Amino acid sequence: MALVIAFLFLGSFASAQLPLPAGVPRGDVLVIENHYGTHSDPKNFNYKVPGRPGFGASGFSQVCAGFLWYINTTTSELINWLAAAPPEYSEDFKTVKIHIRKGAYWNDGTPFTAHDVVFTIKMEMEKPGFQAHYVWNSWIEDIYAEDDYTVVIKLKKPNPRFHYFLTVIIYGPPGTSGFIIPKHVWEKVDDPLKFKFYPPLCIGPYNLKAVDPAGNWFLWERYEDWWATKLYGIKPSPKYVLYIHHGPDEKKALAIVKHELDALRTLLPEAAEIVIKNNPYIIGWRREPPYAWPFDACIKGIAFNVHVYPYNITEVRKALVFAINFKEIYEAFKGIDGSLPTVSVLPVVRTPVADEAYYKPLIDELVKLGLDRETLWWKYDPEKAEELLKSVGFSRGPDGKWRLPNGEPWTIHITAPSGFEMESQRIGFLVEQQWERFGVNVEVEPVEVGTFAVRRWRSKFEVGTFWPGCSLLIDLAPHIQWWHTKYYDPEAPKQGGWEGYMFPKRDELNKIIDELEMTPPWEKEKILELGRKALLIWAEELPWAGFFPTPFYTFQDTYCWDGWPTYPDNYYMDPVSWWAQHLFVILQLKPTGRCEIKEALTEPGAKPVLPIEKQ
């Protein structure tokens, strides 16, 4: 597969702003936001190692990577993709069979087989340093290929959800990265932890065409001989897909107003206002206001590194939470179109279903812990915050500023994103104001994506404006199982290291999660009961404090392309262009006729629905 060097295109734009090959019209290109901003090492596609920018920013997970299954988060439907059927479990849930789809092949023509799956998992098991290392070694007794199209996995203990580790749920598969790598490429590599996998060998409908040396964009070209086209007639309309970082919010807003950006992740409310007022072709998750998607899976807030003093002290974390006036945070994210934040004090997005399943049954216990019934967030109580800090030896100096128990001035260092995830940066500065008012010195350090990713995924921070709590399924097992100590990687503790934090109820929490993991998904009442117990223990400790999934202005421009999912009339997939599931949106888009096309298809191929094919 030839990779055209990026600089060849730099002098011949088809648009004044878009880096496209000479002669390519705008209508041939789908332009999506690279939501992680500038990549420090854009030619590194080894997303198996933690500390990299998310693989949805470059487009790798959406148009290139190979996943066995996806979950459609709008319907909870399991989509069989490179797996030809749902997983086959033994009666005791200790053996899993995976049936591989016959006829699928890598984009160099090499067949995709069970041996690729076995090689991927064994490599990650054998090498500490891979994201999935501790997951696989916690569960897998043995794994082998029964034949070219059947994987057999023997488990150490029952797990009726083991396949979730290989299923795209939120963004990608939980805890493992989950994409399968080509054995015939990686088996020749001396050190897979340092291998950059550049250019990546894809099994999706596009191949990498060019990369910006400065790290701002990635251009993918449609692969005309894609296996799903040959087998099932599935073919995307766009000839090219460009993932690009235009810059800060105002530049993204200008790009989508000028029709130089077709889909973005989100904007702050004031930038969204620019788009709403100046682009009549814009839609959000609805075609009419309010446009912002209210149920992003991840709750934005502040994370404490619970392995760093003094944030390893529960009273300190709670004091800092009670020192925050939540109403001021909430007001900063309201939109002119009526879009409002969905307050989610627990690490469970408060959808109507989750409200009934978790929030209402726990409300009285949460109030005892300090919940404000009016705001549905923790109460603003500076007096209680002061009492908690003094109880663990903190004191105020003559200047009214807080001092550590040893008498030294206390300064909190907050890590925040710079140039991307602007809503989390805003949270950082808003919280700074709150804590400064309370008498704590605070320094906010906005950092670019490379540094941010390392600090976040290896817990190289004190306090960070992150999003540790993500959920969409009512079955919380795939979302909170990572709180168990067996998944703690001391070399890469995630987002503050809650999974390795020791506290009085640690054993109880571990046992709850063990039982939750082994409870079949259809035992709904037991799942809810165990989930509530785990959430209450979390609330007692507060290793992080989530505010809400910020209103996500997932704008989709209908000027060049349409067929986007919109609620409620055509809501076939959540509008998440940075998730791996966005493949199924790309496969259903079509040109509107307003932009010149040359090699784009006027209609996409067959619907991306594959048959179940078991041997």
Coordinates of C-alpha atoms in Angstrom, one line a residue:
M1 CA 0.0 0.0 0.0
A2 CA 1.7 3.2 -1.1
L3 CA 1.5 6.2 1.2
V4 CA 1.7 9.5 -0.6
I5 CA 3.9 11.9 1.4
A6 CA 1.9 14.8 2.9
F7 CA 4.0 17.6 1.7
L8 CA 3.2 16.8 -2.0
F9 CA -0.2 18.2 -1.4
L10 CA 0.6 21.4 0.5
G11 CA 1.0 23.6 -2.6
S12 CA -2.2 22.4 -4.3
F13 CA -5.3 22.8 -2.2
A14 CA -8.8 22.2 -3.7
S15 CA -10.0 24.6 -1.1
A16 CA -8.2 27.6 0.5
Q17 CA -8.2 25.8 3.8
L18 CA -8.4 22.1 3.1
P19 CA -5.2 20.0 2.3
L20 CA -6.5 18.0 -0.6
P21 CA -4.8 16.5 -3.7
A22 CA -4.8 18.6 -6.8
G23 CA -8.0 18.4 -8.8
V24 CA -10.1 16.9 -6.0
P25 CA -13.4 18.8 -5.6
R26 CA -14.9 19.6 -2.2
G27 CA -17.8 17.2 -2.8
D28 CA -15.5 14.2 -2.9
V29 CA -14.4 14.8 0.6
L30 CA -16.0 14.3 4.0
V31 CA -14.4 16.6 6.5
I32 CA -14.5 15.6 10.2
E33 CA -12.9 17.3 13.2
N34 CA -9.7 15.8 14.6
H35 CA -10.9 16.5 18.1
Y36 CA -7.6 15.9 19.9
G37 CA -5.9 18.8 18.2
T38 CA -2.2 18.8 17.2
H39 CA -0.6 15.4 17.5
S40 CA 3.0 15.5 18.6
D41 CA 3.8 12.2 16.7
P42 CA 1.2 11.9 13.9
K43 CA 3.0 8.9 12.4
N44 CA 2.5 6.8 15.4
F45 CA -0.5 4.5 15.0
N46 CA 0.3 2.1 17.8
Y47 CA -2.8 2.8 19.9
K48 CA -2.2 -0.4 21.8
V49 CA 0.1 1.5 24.2
P50 CA -1.6 3.9 26.6
G51 CA -0.6 7.6 26.6
R52 CA -1.5 8.3 22.9
P53 CA -4.2 10.7 21.7
G54 CA -7.5 8.9 21.2
F55 CA -7.6 6.8 18.1
G56 CA -10.8 8.5 16.9
A57 CA -9.0 11.8 16.4
S58 CA -7.0 10.6 13.4
G59 CA -9.9 8.5 12.0
F60 CA -8.1 5.3 12.6
S61 CA -10.9 3.7 14.7
Q62 CA -13.7 4.8 12.3
V63 CA -12.3 4.0 8.8
C64 CA -9.3 1.7 9.2
A65 CA -9.3 -0.5 12.3
G66 CA -10.7 -3.9 12.6
F67 CA -13.2 -4.7 15.4
L68 CA -15.1 -7.9 16.0
W69 CA -18.3 -6.3 17.3
Y70 CA -20.0 -3.0 17.8
I71 CA -22.9 -1.9 20.0
N72 CA -25.3 0.5 18.6
T73 CA -25.7 2.8 21.6
T74 CA -29.1 4.1 20.4
T75 CA -30.7 0.6 20.4
S76 CA -28.2 -1.6 22.5
E77 CA -28.0 -3.9 19.4
L78 CA -24.9 -6.0 19.0
I79 CA -23.5 -5.5 15.5
N80 CA -21.5 -8.5 14.2
W81 CA -18.7 -7.2 12.0
L82 CA -15.5 -9.2 11.7
A83 CA -17.1 -11.7 14.0
A84 CA -19.7 -13.6 11.9
A85 CA -22.0 -14.1 14.8
P86 CA -22.5 -13.3 18.5
P87 CA -20.1 -15.0 20.9
E88 CA -20.8 -18.6 21.8
Y89 CA -20.5 -19.3 25.5
S90 CA -20.4 -22.6 27.4
E91 CA -23.1 -23.2 30.0
D92 CA -20.7 -22.2 32.8
F93 CA -19.5 -19.1 30.9
K94 CA -15.9 -20.3 31.2
T95 CA -15.4 -20.9 27.5
V96 CA -16.0 -18.5 24.6
K97 CA -16.0 -19.3 20.9
I98 CA -15.7 -16.5 18.4
H99 CA -16.7 -17.2 14.8
I100 CA -14.7 -15.2 12.3
R101 CA -16.3 -13.8 9.2
K102 CA -15.2 -15.8 6.1
G103 CA -14.1 -13.7 3.2
A104 CA -12.9 -10.6 5.1
Y105 CA -9.3 -9.6 4.3
W106 CA -6.8 -6.9 5.1
N107 CA -6.4 -4.2 2.6
D108 CA -3.2 -5.8 1.3
G109 CA -5.3 -8.9 0.3
T110 CA -4.2 -11.1 3.2
P111 CA -7.2 -13.1 4.7
F112 CA -8.4 -12.0 8.1
T113 CA -8.5 -15.2 10.3
A114 CA -8.7 -16.5 13.8
H115 CA -4.9 -16.4 13.9
D116 CA -5.0 -12.6 13.8
V117 CA -7.2 -12.5 16.9
V118 CA -5.1 -15.1 18.8
F119 CA -1.9 -13.3 17.9
T120 CA -3.3 -9.9 19.1
I121 CA -4.4 -11.1 22.5
K122 CA -1.3 -13.3 23.1
M123 CA 1.0 -10.4 22.3
E124 CA -0.8 -8.2 24.8
M125 CA -0.8 -10.9 27.4
E126 CA 2.9 -11.4 27.1
K127 CA 4.0 -7.8 27.1
P128 CA 3.5 -5.5 30.1
G129 CA 3.0 -2.0 28.8
F130 CA 0.0 -2.8 26.5
Q131 CA -3.3 -1.3 27.6
A132 CA -5.0 -4.7 27.6
H133 CA -2.2 -6.6 29.5
Y134 CA -3.8 -6.7 32.9
V135 CA -7.3 -7.3 31.5
W136 CA -6.4 -10.4 29.5
N137 CA -4.2 -11.8 32.3
S138 CA -7.0 -11.4 34.8
W139 CA -9.4 -13.5 32.7
I140 CA -7.7 -15.7 30.2
E141 CA -6.5 -19.2 31.0
D142 CA -5.8 -20.2 27.4
I143 CA -6.6 -19.0 23.9
Y144 CA -6.1 -20.8 20.6
A145 CA -7.4 -21.1 17.0
E146 CA -9.6 -24.2 16.7
D147 CA -9.4 -23.6 12.9
D148 CA -8.8 -20.6 10.6
Y149 CA -12.2 -19.2 11.5
T150 CA -12.8 -20.2 15.1
V151 CA -11.2 -18.7 18.2
V152 CA -11.5 -20.6 21.5
I153 CA -10.9 -18.7 24.8
K154 CA -10.7 -20.6 28.1
L155 CA -11.4 -18.3 31.1
K156 CA -10.1 -18.5 34.6
K157 CA -13.6 -17.9 35.9
P158 CA -17.1 -17.3 34.5
N159 CA -17.7 -14.1 32.6
P160 CA -20.9 -13.8 30.5
R161 CA -19.7 -10.4 29.1
F162 CA -16.2 -11.3 28.1
H163 CA -16.8 -10.3 24.5
Y164 CA -17.4 -6.7 25.7
F165 CA -13.6 -6.4 25.9
L166 CA -13.6 -6.9 22.1
T167 CA -16.7 -4.8 21.4
V168 CA -16.9 -1.1 20.6
I169 CA -19.2 0.4 23.2
I170 CA -18.2 3.9 24.0
Y171 CA -15.5 5.3 21.7
G172 CA -13.9 1.9 21.5
P173 CA -13.9 -1.4 23.4
P174 CA -13.6 -0.8 27.2
G175 CA -10.2 -1.3 28.8
T176 CA -8.4 -3.0 25.9
S177 CA -8.4 -0.8 22.8
G178 CA -9.9 -3.9 21.3
F179 CA -8.9 -3.6 17.6
I180 CA -7.3 -6.7 16.0
I181 CA -3.9 -6.3 14.4
P182 CA -2.5 -8.1 11.3
K183 CA -0.4 -11.0 12.5
H184 CA 1.7 -11.1 9.3
V185 CA 2.8 -7.5 9.9
W186 CA 3.4 -7.4 13.7
E187 CA 5.0 -10.9 14.0
K188 CA 8.0 -9.4 12.2
V189 CA 8.5 -6.6 14.7
D190 CA 11.3 -6.7 17.2
D191 CA 9.7 -4.5 19.9
P192 CA 5.9 -4.2 19.5
L193 CA 5.7 -1.6 22.3
K194 CA 7.9 0.8 20.2
F195 CA 6.5 -0.2 16.8
K196 CA 4.6 2.8 15.3
F197 CA 2.5 0.8 12.8
Y198 CA 3.0 3.4 10.1
P199 CA 1.4 3.4 7.7
P200 CA -1.3 1.3 9.3
L201 CA -2.5 -1.7 7.4
C202 CA -6.3 -1.3 7.4
I203 CA -9.3 -3.6 7.2
G204 CA -11.8 -0.8 7.0
P205 CA -13.1 1.0 3.9
Y206 CA -10.2 3.5 3.7
N207 CA -6.4 3.6 3.6
L208 CA -4.2 6.3 4.9
K209 CA -3.3 8.7 2.0
A210 CA -1.4 11.5 3.8
V211 CA -0.5 12.8 7.2
D212 CA 0.3 16.4 8.2
P213 CA 3.9 16.5 9.4
A214 CA 2.7 19.2 11.9
G215 CA 0.1 16.8 13.3
N216 CA -3.1 18.6 12.5
W217 CA -4.7 16.4 9.8
F218 CA -5.0 12.9 8.5
L219 CA -6.3 12.1 5.0
W220 CA -7.9 8.7 4.1
E221 CA -8.7 7.5 0.6
R222 CA -11.5 5.0 -0.2
Y223 CA -10.2 1.4 -0.8
E224 CA -12.0 0.2 -3.9
D225 CA -11.4 -3.5 -3.2
W226 CA -12.7 -3.5 0.3
W227 CA -13.9 -6.9 1.5
A228 CA -17.4 -5.6 2.6
T229 CA -17.9 -4.2 -0.9
K230 CA -17.0 -7.4 -2.6
L231 CA -19.1 -9.6 -0.2
Y232 CA -22.1 -7.4 0.5
G233 CA -22.0 -4.4 -1.8
I234 CA -21.3 -2.0 1.1
K235 CA -19.4 1.1 -0.2
P236 CA -19.1 4.6 1.3
S237 CA -19.9 7.5 -0.9
P238 CA -17.0 9.9 0.0
K239 CA -13.9 9.3 -2.0
Y240 CA -11.8 10.8 0.8
V241 CA -12.3 11.4 4.5
L242 CA -10.2 14.2 6.1
Y243 CA -9.8 14.4 9.9
I244 CA -8.6 17.9 10.6
H245 CA -7.9 20.3 13.5
H246 CA -8.8 23.8 12.4
G247 CA -7.7 25.4 15.7
P248 CA -9.7 26.8 18.7
D249 CA -13.4 27.1 18.8
E250 CA -13.8 30.3 16.8
K251 CA -11.8 28.8 13.9
K252 CA -13.9 25.6 14.0
A253 CA -17.0 27.7 14.0
L254 CA -15.8 29.7 11.0
A255 CA -14.8 26.5 9.2
I256 CA -18.3 25.0 9.5
V257 CA -19.9 28.3 8.6
K258 CA -17.8 28.3 5.4
H259 CA -18.7 24.6 4.7
E260 CA -15.1 23.5 5.2
L261 CA -16.0 21.2 8.1
D262 CA -18.9 18.7 7.9
A263 CA -19.0 17.2 11.4
L264 CA -17.4 18.3 14.6
R265 CA -17.4 17.1 18.2
T266 CA -18.6 20.1 20.0
L267 CA -18.2 23.9 20.7
L268 CA -18.6 26.1 23.7
P269 CA -22.0 27.9 23.7
E270 CA -20.7 31.2 22.4
A271 CA -19.0 29.6 19.4
A272 CA -22.1 27.4 18.8
E273 CA -24.1 30.7 18.6
I274 CA -21.9 31.9 15.7
V275 CA -22.7 28.7 13.8
I276 CA -26.4 28.7 14.6
K277 CA -26.8 32.3 13.4
N278 CA -24.7 32.0 10.2
N279 CA -25.1 28.5 8.7
P280 CA -28.7 27.7 7.6
Y281 CA -27.6 24.2 6.7
I282 CA -26.6 23.2 10.2
I283 CA -28.2 20.5 12.2
G284 CA -27.3 18.9 15.5
W285 CA -28.6 15.7 17.1
R286 CA -32.0 17.3 16.1
R287 CA -32.8 19.2 12.9
E288 CA -34.4 21.9 15.1
P289 CA -33.3 23.6 18.3
P290 CA -32.2 22.6 20.9
Y291 CA -29.3 21.2 18.8
A292 CA -26.9 20.0 21.5
W293 CA -26.8 16.2 22.2
P294 CA -27.6 16.0 26.0
F295 CA -26.3 12.5 26.6
D296 CA -22.7 12.3 25.8
A297 CA -21.4 9.2 27.5
C298 CA -18.7 10.9 29.5
I299 CA -19.3 13.2 32.4
K300 CA -16.9 16.2 32.5
G301 CA -15.5 17.4 35.8
I302 CA -12.4 17.3 38.1
A303 CA -10.3 14.2 38.8
F304 CA -8.1 13.8 41.8
N305 CA -4.9 11.8 41.7
V306 CA -5.7 9.7 44.7
H307 CA -2.1 8.5 44.9
V308 CA -0.7 12.0 45.5
Y309 CA -0.8 13.8 48.8
P310 CA -3.1 15.5 49.9
Y311 CA -5.6 14.2 47.4
N312 CA -5.2 10.7 48.8
I313 CA -7.2 12.0 51.8
T314 CA -11.0 11.7 51.4
E315 CA -11.7 14.7 53.6
V316 CA -9.6 16.9 51.4
R317 CA -11.4 15.8 48.2
K318 CA -14.8 16.3 49.8
A319 CA -13.8 19.7 51.1
L320 CA -12.8 20.8 47.7
V321 CA -16.0 19.6 46.2
F322 CA -18.1 21.4 48.9
A323 CA -16.1 24.6 48.0
I324 CA -17.6 24.6 44.5
N325 CA -20.7 26.7 43.7
F326 CA -22.2 24.4 41.1
K327 CA -24.7 26.9 39.9
E328 CA -21.9 29.0 38.5
I329 CA -20.5 26.0 36.6
Y330 CA -23.9 25.1 35.2
E331 CA -24.6 28.7 34.0
A332 CA -21.4 28.7 31.9
F333 CA -22.6 25.9 29.7
K334 CA -26.2 27.0 28.8
G335 CA -26.8 27.6 25.1
I336 CA -28.9 30.3 23.4
D337 CA -30.8 27.6 21.6
G338 CA -32.2 26.1 24.8
S339 CA -29.5 23.4 25.2
L340 CA -28.8 22.6 28.8
P341 CA -26.3 20.4 30.7
T342 CA -27.6 17.1 32.0
V343 CA -26.6 17.2 35.6
S344 CA -25.0 13.9 36.5
V345 CA -23.5 13.8 40.0
L346 CA -22.9 10.0 39.8
P347 CA -20.5 8.5 37.2
V348 CA -23.6 7.5 35.2
V349 CA -25.1 9.8 32.6
R350 CA -28.5 10.8 33.9
T351 CA -30.7 9.7 31.0
P352 CA -34.3 9.1 31.8
V353 CA -33.7 5.4 32.2
A354 CA -30.6 5.9 34.4
D355 CA -32.6 8.3 36.5
E356 CA -35.1 5.6 37.4
A357 CA -32.5 2.9 37.7
Y358 CA -29.9 4.6 39.8
Y359 CA -30.5 8.3 40.8
K360 CA -34.0 8.1 42.3
P361 CA -33.3 4.9 44.4
L362 CA -30.1 6.5 45.8
I363 CA -31.3 10.0 46.3
D364 CA -31.8 9.8 50.1
E365 CA -28.4 8.2 50.7
L366 CA -26.8 10.8 48.5
V367 CA -28.5 13.6 50.4
K368 CA -26.9 12.2 53.6
L369 CA -23.5 12.5 51.9
G370 CA -24.1 16.1 50.9
L371 CA -26.3 16.2 47.8
D372 CA -28.3 19.3 47.2
R373 CA -31.9 18.3 46.2
E374 CA -32.4 21.5 44.3
T375 CA -29.4 21.4 42.0
L376 CA -29.0 17.6 42.2
W377 CA -25.2 18.2 42.7
W378 CA -23.1 18.4 45.9
K379 CA -24.1 21.3 48.1
Y380 CA -22.1 24.5 48.1
D381 CA -21.0 24.6 51.7
P382 CA -17.8 26.5 52.4
E383 CA -18.3 26.0 56.2
K384 CA -18.4 22.2 55.9
A385 CA -15.4 22.4 53.6
E386 CA -13.4 24.3 56.2
E387 CA -14.5 21.9 58.9
L388 CA -13.2 18.9 56.9
L389 CA -9.9 20.5 56.1
K390 CA -9.2 21.5 59.7
S391 CA -10.1 17.9 60.8
V392 CA -7.1 16.6 58.9
G393 CA -4.6 19.3 60.1
F394 CA -5.0 22.1 57.5
S395 CA -5.1 25.7 58.7
R396 CA -5.4 29.2 57.4
G397 CA -2.4 31.5 57.5
P398 CA -2.5 35.2 58.5
D399 CA -3.4 36.0 54.9
G400 CA -6.4 33.8 55.0
K401 CA -4.9 31.3 52.6
W402 CA -5.0 27.6 53.3
R403 CA -1.8 25.9 54.5
L404 CA -0.8 22.2 54.5
P405 CA -0.6 20.5 57.9
N406 CA 3.2 21.1 57.9
G407 CA 2.6 24.9 57.6
E408 CA 3.6 25.3 54.0
P409 CA 1.3 27.2 51.6
W410 CA -1.1 24.9 49.7
T411 CA -1.1 25.3 45.9
I412 CA -3.3 23.1 43.7
H413 CA -2.0 22.3 40.2
I414 CA -4.7 21.6 37.7
T415 CA -3.9 20.0 34.3
A416 CA -6.3 21.1 31.6
P417 CA -6.4 20.6 27.8
S418 CA -5.1 23.2 25.5
G419 CA -6.3 23.6 21.9
F420 CA -8.9 20.8 22.2
E421 CA -11.6 19.7 24.7
M422 CA -12.3 23.4 25.3
E423 CA -15.2 22.6 27.6
S424 CA -12.8 20.8 30.0
Q425 CA -10.4 23.8 29.8
R426 CA -13.3 26.1 30.8
I427 CA -14.1 23.8 33.7
G428 CA -10.5 24.1 34.9
F429 CA -10.6 27.9 35.0
L430 CA -14.0 28.0 36.6
V431 CA -12.9 25.7 39.4
E432 CA -9.8 27.7 39.8
Q433 CA -11.9 30.8 40.6
Q434 CA -14.0 28.8 43.1
W435 CA -11.1 27.4 45.0
E436 CA -9.2 30.7 45.0
R437 CA -12.3 32.3 46.5
F438 CA -12.2 29.6 49.2
G439 CA -8.6 30.6 50.0
V440 CA -6.5 28.0 48.1
N441 CA -3.8 29.0 45.6
V442 CA -4.5 27.4 42.3
E443 CA -2.5 27.2 39.1
V444 CA -4.1 25.9 35.9
E445 CA -1.8 24.5 33.3
P446 CA -3.3 24.0 29.9
V447 CA -1.2 21.5 28.0
E448 CA -1.2 20.2 24.4
V449 CA -2.6 16.8 23.5
G450 CA 0.6 14.8 23.7
T451 CA 1.4 15.9 27.2
F452 CA -2.2 15.8 28.2
A453 CA -2.7 12.2 27.1
V454 CA 0.4 11.0 29.0
R455 CA -0.6 12.8 32.2
R456 CA -4.2 11.5 31.9
W457 CA -3.5 7.9 31.1
R458 CA -0.4 7.6 33.4
S459 CA -1.7 9.8 36.2
K460 CA 1.1 12.3 36.0
F461 CA -1.0 15.1 37.6
E462 CA -2.4 16.4 40.9
V463 CA -5.9 17.5 39.7
G464 CA -7.1 17.3 36.2
T465 CA -10.2 18.4 34.3
F466 CA -10.9 14.9 32.9
W467 CA -13.9 12.6 32.3
P468 CA -13.3 9.4 34.3
G469 CA -17.0 8.5 34.6
C470 CA -18.4 7.2 31.3
S471 CA -21.6 5.2 30.8
L472 CA -24.5 4.6 28.4
L473 CA -25.6 1.1 29.2
I474 CA -27.9 0.4 32.2
D475 CA -25.8 -2.7 32.8
L476 CA -22.9 -0.9 34.5
A477 CA -20.5 -3.9 34.4
P478 CA -18.5 -2.7 31.4
H479 CA -18.3 0.8 32.8
I480 CA -17.4 0.4 36.4
Q481 CA -15.5 -3.0 36.4
W482 CA -12.3 -1.0 36.0
W483 CA -12.6 0.2 39.6
H484 CA -11.3 -3.2 40.7
T485 CA -7.8 -3.5 41.9
K486 CA -7.1 -6.4 39.6
Y487 CA -7.1 -3.9 36.7
Y488 CA -4.6 -1.6 38.3
D489 CA -1.4 -1.1 36.3
P490 CA 1.2 0.7 38.5
E491 CA 3.0 1.8 35.4
A492 CA -0.1 3.4 33.9
P493 CA -2.7 4.2 36.5
K494 CA -5.6 5.7 34.7
Q495 CA -7.0 9.2 35.4
G496 CA -6.0 9.3 39.0
G497 CA -5.6 5.6 39.8
W498 CA -8.9 5.0 41.6
E499 CA -8.6 1.3 40.7
G500 CA -5.5 1.0 42.8
Y501 CA -6.6 3.2 45.7
M502 CA -6.9 1.6 49.1
F503 CA -9.6 2.6 51.5
P504 CA -11.7 0.9 54.2
K505 CA -14.4 -0.5 51.8
R506 CA -11.9 -1.5 49.1
D507 CA -12.5 -5.3 49.6
E508 CA -16.2 -4.7 49.6
L509 CA -16.1 -2.8 46.3
N510 CA -13.9 -5.5 44.7
K511 CA -16.4 -8.2 45.8
I512 CA -19.3 -6.3 44.4
I513 CA -17.5 -5.9 41.0
D514 CA -16.5 -9.6 41.0
E515 CA -20.2 -10.5 41.5
L516 CA -21.4 -8.0 38.9
E517 CA -19.0 -9.3 36.3
M518 CA -20.2 -12.8 36.8
T519 CA -23.9 -11.9 36.8
P520 CA -25.5 -12.5 33.4
P521 CA -26.9 -9.3 31.7
W522 CA -30.4 -10.7 31.7
E523 CA -30.5 -10.7 35.6
K524 CA -31.5 -7.1 35.5
E525 CA -32.6 -6.6 39.2
K526 CA -29.4 -8.1 40.5
I527 CA -27.3 -6.0 38.2
L528 CA -29.1 -2.8 39.3
E529 CA -28.7 -3.7 43.0
L530 CA -25.0 -4.4 42.6
G531 CA -24.5 -1.2 40.6
R532 CA -26.2 0.9 43.2
K533 CA -24.0 -0.5 46.0
A534 CA -20.9 0.2 44.0
L535 CA -22.0 3.8 43.2
L536 CA -22.7 4.5 46.8
I537 CA -19.2 3.4 47.8
W538 CA -17.8 5.7 45.1
A539 CA -19.9 8.6 46.4
E540 CA -18.6 8.1 49.9
E541 CA -15.0 8.4 48.6
L542 CA -15.3 10.9 45.7
P543 CA -12.2 10.1 43.8
W544 CA -13.4 12.5 41.2
A545 CA -16.4 14.9 40.9
G546 CA -18.3 14.9 37.6
F547 CA -20.6 17.8 36.8
F548 CA -22.4 16.8 33.6
P549 CA -21.9 15.7 30.1
T550 CA -21.5 19.2 28.6
P551 CA -24.1 20.0 25.9
F552 CA -22.5 18.5 22.8
Y553 CA -23.0 20.7 19.8
T554 CA -22.3 17.8 17.5
F555 CA -23.0 19.9 14.5
Q556 CA -23.5 18.2 11.1
D557 CA -23.4 20.4 8.0
T558 CA -26.0 19.4 5.4
Y559 CA -24.5 21.7 2.7
C560 CA -22.3 19.0 1.0
W561 CA -23.5 15.8 2.7
D562 CA -26.7 14.5 4.2
G563 CA -28.1 11.2 5.6
W564 CA -26.9 12.2 9.1
P565 CA -28.6 10.6 12.1
T566 CA -31.1 13.0 13.7
Y567 CA -33.5 12.5 16.6
P568 CA -36.2 11.4 16.5
D569 CA -37.0 10.9 12.8
N570 CA -33.8 9.2 11.6
Y571 CA -31.9 8.3 14.7
Y572 CA -30.0 5.2 13.6
M573 CA -26.8 6.0 15.5
D574 CA -25.6 8.5 18.0
P575 CA -24.0 11.6 16.4
V576 CA -20.5 10.8 17.6
S577 CA -18.0 11.4 14.8
W578 CA -15.1 10.7 17.2
W579 CA -16.3 7.2 18.1
A580 CA -15.5 4.0 16.2
Q581 CA -19.3 3.6 15.5
H582 CA -19.2 6.6 13.2
L583 CA -18.2 4.1 10.5
F584 CA -21.9 3.3 10.2
V585 CA -22.7 7.0 9.7
I586 CA -20.0 7.4 7.0
L587 CA -21.4 4.4 5.2
Q588 CA -24.9 6.0 4.9
L589 CA -24.0 9.6 3.9
K590 CA -24.7 10.8 0.4
P591 CA -23.9 14.1 -1.6
T592 CA -26.6 16.8 -1.6
G593 CA -25.6 18.0 -5.1
R594 CA -24.6 21.5 -3.8
C595 CA -20.9 20.6 -3.9
E596 CA -19.1 19.5 -7.0
I597 CA -18.2 15.8 -7.1
K598 CA -15.9 13.7 -9.2
E599 CA -15.4 10.3 -7.6
A600 CA -17.9 10.4 -4.8
L601 CA -20.8 8.0 -5.2
T602 CA -24.2 9.7 -5.7
E603 CA -25.6 7.0 -3.5
P604 CA -23.8 4.8 -0.9
G605 CA -23.7 1.1 -1.4
A606 CA -25.9 -1.4 0.5
K607 CA -26.9 -0.7 4.1
P608 CA -24.1 -1.8 6.5
V609 CA -26.0 -4.8 7.9
L610 CA -24.1 -8.1 7.7
P611 CA -25.7 -11.5 8.1
I612 CA -25.0 -13.9 10.9
E613 CA -22.8 -16.7 9.4
K614 CA -21.9 -19.5 11.8
Q615 CA -20.1 -22.6 10.7

